PDB file of C-alpha atoms in Angstrom:
ATOM      1  CA  MET A 172       0.005   0.008   0.001  1.00  0.00           C
ATOM      2  CA  TYR A 173       1.288   3.461  -0.865  1.00  0.00           C
ATOM      3  CA  TRP A 174       0.200   6.857   0.296  1.00  0.00           C
ATOM      4  CA  VAL A 175       0.695  10.082  -1.540  1.00  0.00           C
ATOM      5  CA  THR A 176       1.084  13.237   0.512  1.00  0.00           C
ATOM      6  CA  PRO A 177      -0.072  16.398  -1.274  1.00  0.00           C
ATOM      7  CA  VAL A 178       2.387  19.226  -1.324  1.00  0.00           C
ATOM      8  CA  PRO A 179       0.778  22.508  -0.191  1.00  0.00           C
ATOM      9  CA  SER A 180       1.135  25.492  -2.513  1.00  0.00           C
ATOM     10  CA  THR A 181       3.637  27.062  -0.090  1.00  0.00           C
ATOM     11  CA  GLY A 182       5.608  23.799   0.309  1.00  0.00           C
ATOM     12  CA  LEU A 183       7.806  24.105  -2.788  1.00  0.00           C
ATOM     13  CA  THR A 184       9.660  27.277  -3.578  1.00  0.00           C
ATOM     14  CA  PHE A 185      12.275  28.260  -6.153  1.00  0.00           C
ATOM     15  CA  SER A 186      14.919  30.896  -5.990  1.00  0.00           C
ATOM     16  CA  ALA A 187      14.644  33.811  -8.458  1.00  0.00           C
ATOM     17  CA  ASP A 188      17.386  32.333 -10.659  1.00  0.00           C
ATOM     18  CA  GLY A 189      15.739  28.857 -10.605  1.00  0.00           C
ATOM     19  CA  LYS A 190      18.885  27.219  -9.310  1.00  0.00           C
ATOM     20  CA  THR A 191      17.596  26.449  -5.831  1.00  0.00           C
ATOM     21  CA  ALA A 192      14.423  24.455  -5.000  1.00  0.00           C
ATOM     22  CA  THR A 193      13.240  24.084  -1.408  1.00  0.00           C
ATOM     23  CA  LEU A 194      10.627  21.565  -0.329  1.00  0.00           C
ATOM     24  CA  GLN A 195       9.435  22.081   3.211  1.00  0.00           C
ATOM     25  CA  MET A 196       6.597  20.140   4.843  1.00  0.00           C
ATOM     26  CA  THR A 197       5.239  19.602   8.345  1.00  0.00           C
ATOM     27  CA  ASP A 198       3.109  17.059  10.166  1.00  0.00           C
ATOM     28  CA  ILE A 199       3.296  14.376   7.448  1.00  0.00           C
ATOM     29  CA  PRO A 200       1.665  11.225   8.770  1.00  0.00           C
ATOM     30  CA  ILE A 201       3.991   8.238   8.691  1.00  0.00           C
ATOM     31  CA  ILE A 202       4.216   4.899  10.545  1.00  0.00           C
ATOM     32  CA  ASP A 203       6.747   3.788  13.165  1.00  0.00           C
ATOM     33  CA  GLN A 204       7.152   0.025  12.836  1.00  0.00           C
ATOM     34  CA  PRO A 205      10.414  -0.903  14.597  1.00  0.00           C
ATOM     35  CA  ARG A 206      10.098  -4.708  14.202  1.00  0.00           C
ATOM     36  CA  TRP A 207       9.294  -4.616  10.470  1.00  0.00           C
ATOM     37  CA  PRO A 208       9.358  -6.884   8.434  1.00  0.00           C
ATOM     38  CA  ALA A 209       8.170  -9.231  11.164  1.00  0.00           C
ATOM     39  CA  MET A 210       4.607 -10.378  10.265  1.00  0.00           C
ATOM     40  CA  ASP A 211       3.290  -9.404  13.718  1.00  0.00           C
ATOM     41  CA  ALA A 212       5.206  -6.071  13.935  1.00  0.00           C
ATOM     42  CA  GLU A 213       3.201  -3.481  15.768  1.00  0.00           C
ATOM     43  CA  SER A 214       2.891   0.003  14.294  1.00  0.00           C
ATOM     44  CA  ASN A 215       2.501   3.420  15.846  1.00  0.00           C
ATOM     45  CA  PRO A 216       1.241   6.605  14.155  1.00  0.00           C
ATOM     46  CA  ALA A 217       4.126   9.035  13.737  1.00  0.00           C
ATOM     47  CA  PHE A 218       4.784  12.372  12.023  1.00  0.00           C
ATOM     48  CA  MET A 219       7.605  13.893  10.022  1.00  0.00           C
ATOM     49  CA  ASP A 220       8.672  17.479   9.382  1.00  0.00           C
ATOM     50  CA  PHE A 221      11.424  18.123   6.868  1.00  0.00           C
ATOM     51  CA  LYS A 222      13.232  20.714   4.774  1.00  0.00           C
ATOM     52  CA  LEU A 223      15.002  19.577   1.551  1.00  0.00           C
ATOM     53  CA  VAL A 224      17.086  21.994  -0.470  1.00  0.00           C
ATOM     54  CA  PHE A 225      18.429  21.285  -3.976  1.00  0.00           C
ATOM     55  CA  THR A 226      20.976  23.669  -5.454  1.00  0.00           C
ATOM     56  CA  ALA A 227      22.061  23.255  -9.098  1.00  0.00           C
ATOM     57  CA  THR A 228      25.638  23.627 -10.169  1.00  0.00           C
ATOM     58  CA  ASN A 229      26.713  24.820 -13.656  1.00  0.00           C
ATOM     59  CA  GLU A 230      27.629  21.254 -14.709  1.00  0.00           C
ATOM     60  CA  ALA A 231      25.149  20.085 -17.350  1.00  0.00           C
ATOM     61  CA  VAL A 232      23.992  16.459 -17.410  1.00  0.00           C
ATOM     62  CA  LYS A 233      21.897  14.397 -19.846  1.00  0.00           C
ATOM     63  CA  TYR A 234      20.563  10.912 -19.291  1.00  0.00           C
ATOM     64  CA  GLU A 235      18.592   9.182 -21.991  1.00  0.00           C
ATOM     65  CA  ASP A 236      17.396   5.719 -22.924  1.00  0.00           C
ATOM     66  CA  PRO A 237      15.483   5.549 -26.246  1.00  0.00           C
ATOM     67  CA  MET A 238      14.436   1.967 -25.624  1.00  0.00           C
ATOM     68  CA  ARG A 239      12.622   3.036 -22.423  1.00  0.00           C
ATOM     69  CA  GLN A 240      11.462   6.333 -23.868  1.00  0.00           C
ATOM     70  CA  TYR A 241      13.251   8.312 -21.171  1.00  0.00           C
ATOM     71  CA  ARG A 242      15.228  11.506 -21.213  1.00  0.00           C
ATOM     72  CA  PHE A 243      16.486  13.807 -18.474  1.00  0.00           C
ATOM     73  CA  GLU A 244      18.400  17.072 -19.142  1.00  0.00           C
ATOM     74  CA  GLY A 245      19.547  19.296 -16.296  1.00  0.00           C
ATOM     75  CA  PHE A 246      22.399  20.048 -13.973  1.00  0.00           C
ATOM     76  CA  LYS A 247      24.285  18.275 -11.225  1.00  0.00           C
ATOM     77  CA  ALA A 248      23.200  19.600  -7.905  1.00  0.00           C
ATOM     78  CA  SER A 249      23.744  19.344  -4.143  1.00  0.00           C
ATOM     79  CA  ALA A 250      20.940  18.283  -1.780  1.00  0.00           C
ATOM     80  CA  GLN A 251      20.629  18.960   1.909  1.00  0.00           C
ATOM     81  CA  LEU A 252      18.018  17.593   4.284  1.00  0.00           C
ATOM     82  CA  GLU A 253      16.951  18.326   7.879  1.00  0.00           C
ATOM     83  CA  ALA A 254      14.133  16.285   9.386  1.00  0.00           C
ATOM     84  CA  THR A 255      12.304  15.610  12.617  1.00  0.00           C
ATOM     85  CA  ILE A 256      10.376  12.421  13.357  1.00  0.00           C
ATOM     86  CA  ARG A 257       7.811  12.280  16.194  1.00  0.00           C
ATOM     87  CA  VAL A 258       6.108   9.256  17.678  1.00  0.00           C
ATOM     88  CA  PRO A 259       3.671  10.718  20.194  1.00  0.00           C
ATOM     89  CA  SER A 260       2.441   7.419  21.638  1.00  0.00           C
ATOM     90  CA  ILE A 261       5.894   6.604  23.005  1.00  0.00           C
ATOM     91  CA  ASP A 262       7.000  10.230  23.578  1.00  0.00           C
ATOM     92  CA  PHE A 263       9.860   9.798  21.081  1.00  0.00           C
ATOM     93  CA  THR A 264      11.403  12.501  18.860  1.00  0.00           C
ATOM     94  CA  PHE A 265      14.377  12.167  16.533  1.00  0.00           C
ATOM     95  CA  LYS A 266      16.030  15.108  14.788  1.00  0.00           C
ATOM     96  CA  THR A 267      18.704  14.798  12.128  1.00  0.00           C
ATOM     97  CA  ASP A 268      21.758  16.961  12.052  1.00  0.00           C
ATOM     98  CA  PRO A 269      21.161  20.598  10.931  1.00  0.00           C
ATOM     99  CA  LEU A 270      20.627  21.437   7.275  1.00  0.00           C
ATOM    100  CA  GLU A 271      23.970  23.277   7.160  1.00  0.00           C
ATOM    101  CA  THR A 272      25.909  20.035   7.917  1.00  0.00           C
ATOM    102  CA  SER A 273      23.937  17.821   5.517  1.00  0.00           C
ATOM    103  CA  HIS A 274      25.397  16.829   2.166  1.00  0.00           C
ATOM    104  CA  SER A 275      24.630  14.510  -0.683  1.00  0.00           C
ATOM    105  CA  ASP A 276      26.744  12.285  -2.928  1.00  0.00           C
ATOM    106  CA  PHE A 277      24.414  12.667  -5.938  1.00  0.00           C
ATOM    107  CA  ALA A 278      21.652  15.015  -6.945  1.00  0.00           C
ATOM    108  CA  VAL A 279      20.362  16.506 -10.213  1.00  0.00           C
ATOM    109  CA  MET A 280      17.818  19.149 -11.186  1.00  0.00           C
ATOM    110  CA  GLY A 281      16.219  19.485 -14.575  1.00  0.00           C
ATOM    111  CA  ASP A 282      13.462  18.329 -16.844  1.00  0.00           C
ATOM    112  CA  GLU A 283      12.350  14.760 -17.501  1.00  0.00           C
ATOM    113  CA  VAL A 284      10.472  13.223 -20.377  1.00  0.00           C
ATOM    114  CA  ASN A 285       9.144   9.739 -19.659  1.00  0.00           C
ATOM    115  CA  GLY A 286       7.042   7.678 -22.045  1.00  0.00           C
ATOM    116  CA  LYS A 287       7.451   9.953 -25.007  1.00  0.00           C
ATOM    117  CA  TYR A 288      10.880   9.879 -26.616  1.00  0.00           C
ATOM    118  CA  TYR A 289      12.169  12.847 -28.579  1.00  0.00           C
ATOM    119  CA  GLU A 290      14.999  12.432 -31.001  1.00  0.00           C
ATOM    120  CA  ALA A 291      18.260  14.255 -30.346  1.00  0.00           C
ATOM    121  CA  GLY A 292      18.170  17.892 -31.226  1.00  0.00           C
ATOM    122  CA  LYS A 293      14.369  18.209 -30.929  1.00  0.00           C
TER     123      LYS A 293
END
């Protein structure tokens, strides 16, 4: 089973130059299930707040696979994340390190075409 959490209109913002995207959300319902994947694993309602920041570099990238009708064109980027997880029923809160100390090994920003392949140069 999958849930989709709608992003509020204020949740995703872009810098004026379009090189930085910030996704910030609060009180996202999640499940704490510490003994998963045990069949009898109990679950507790939990909540997540997070701030995710992507910042594009000037290094262009292009990934494409004509057989799968997929193309992505954009820029390498950095990504930083800060999050808080709360499980009220057991009075537990976990907070990641601050956004300023977070780093990613791989991130990209750009445009994707999936399911409709365009020939090179179009």
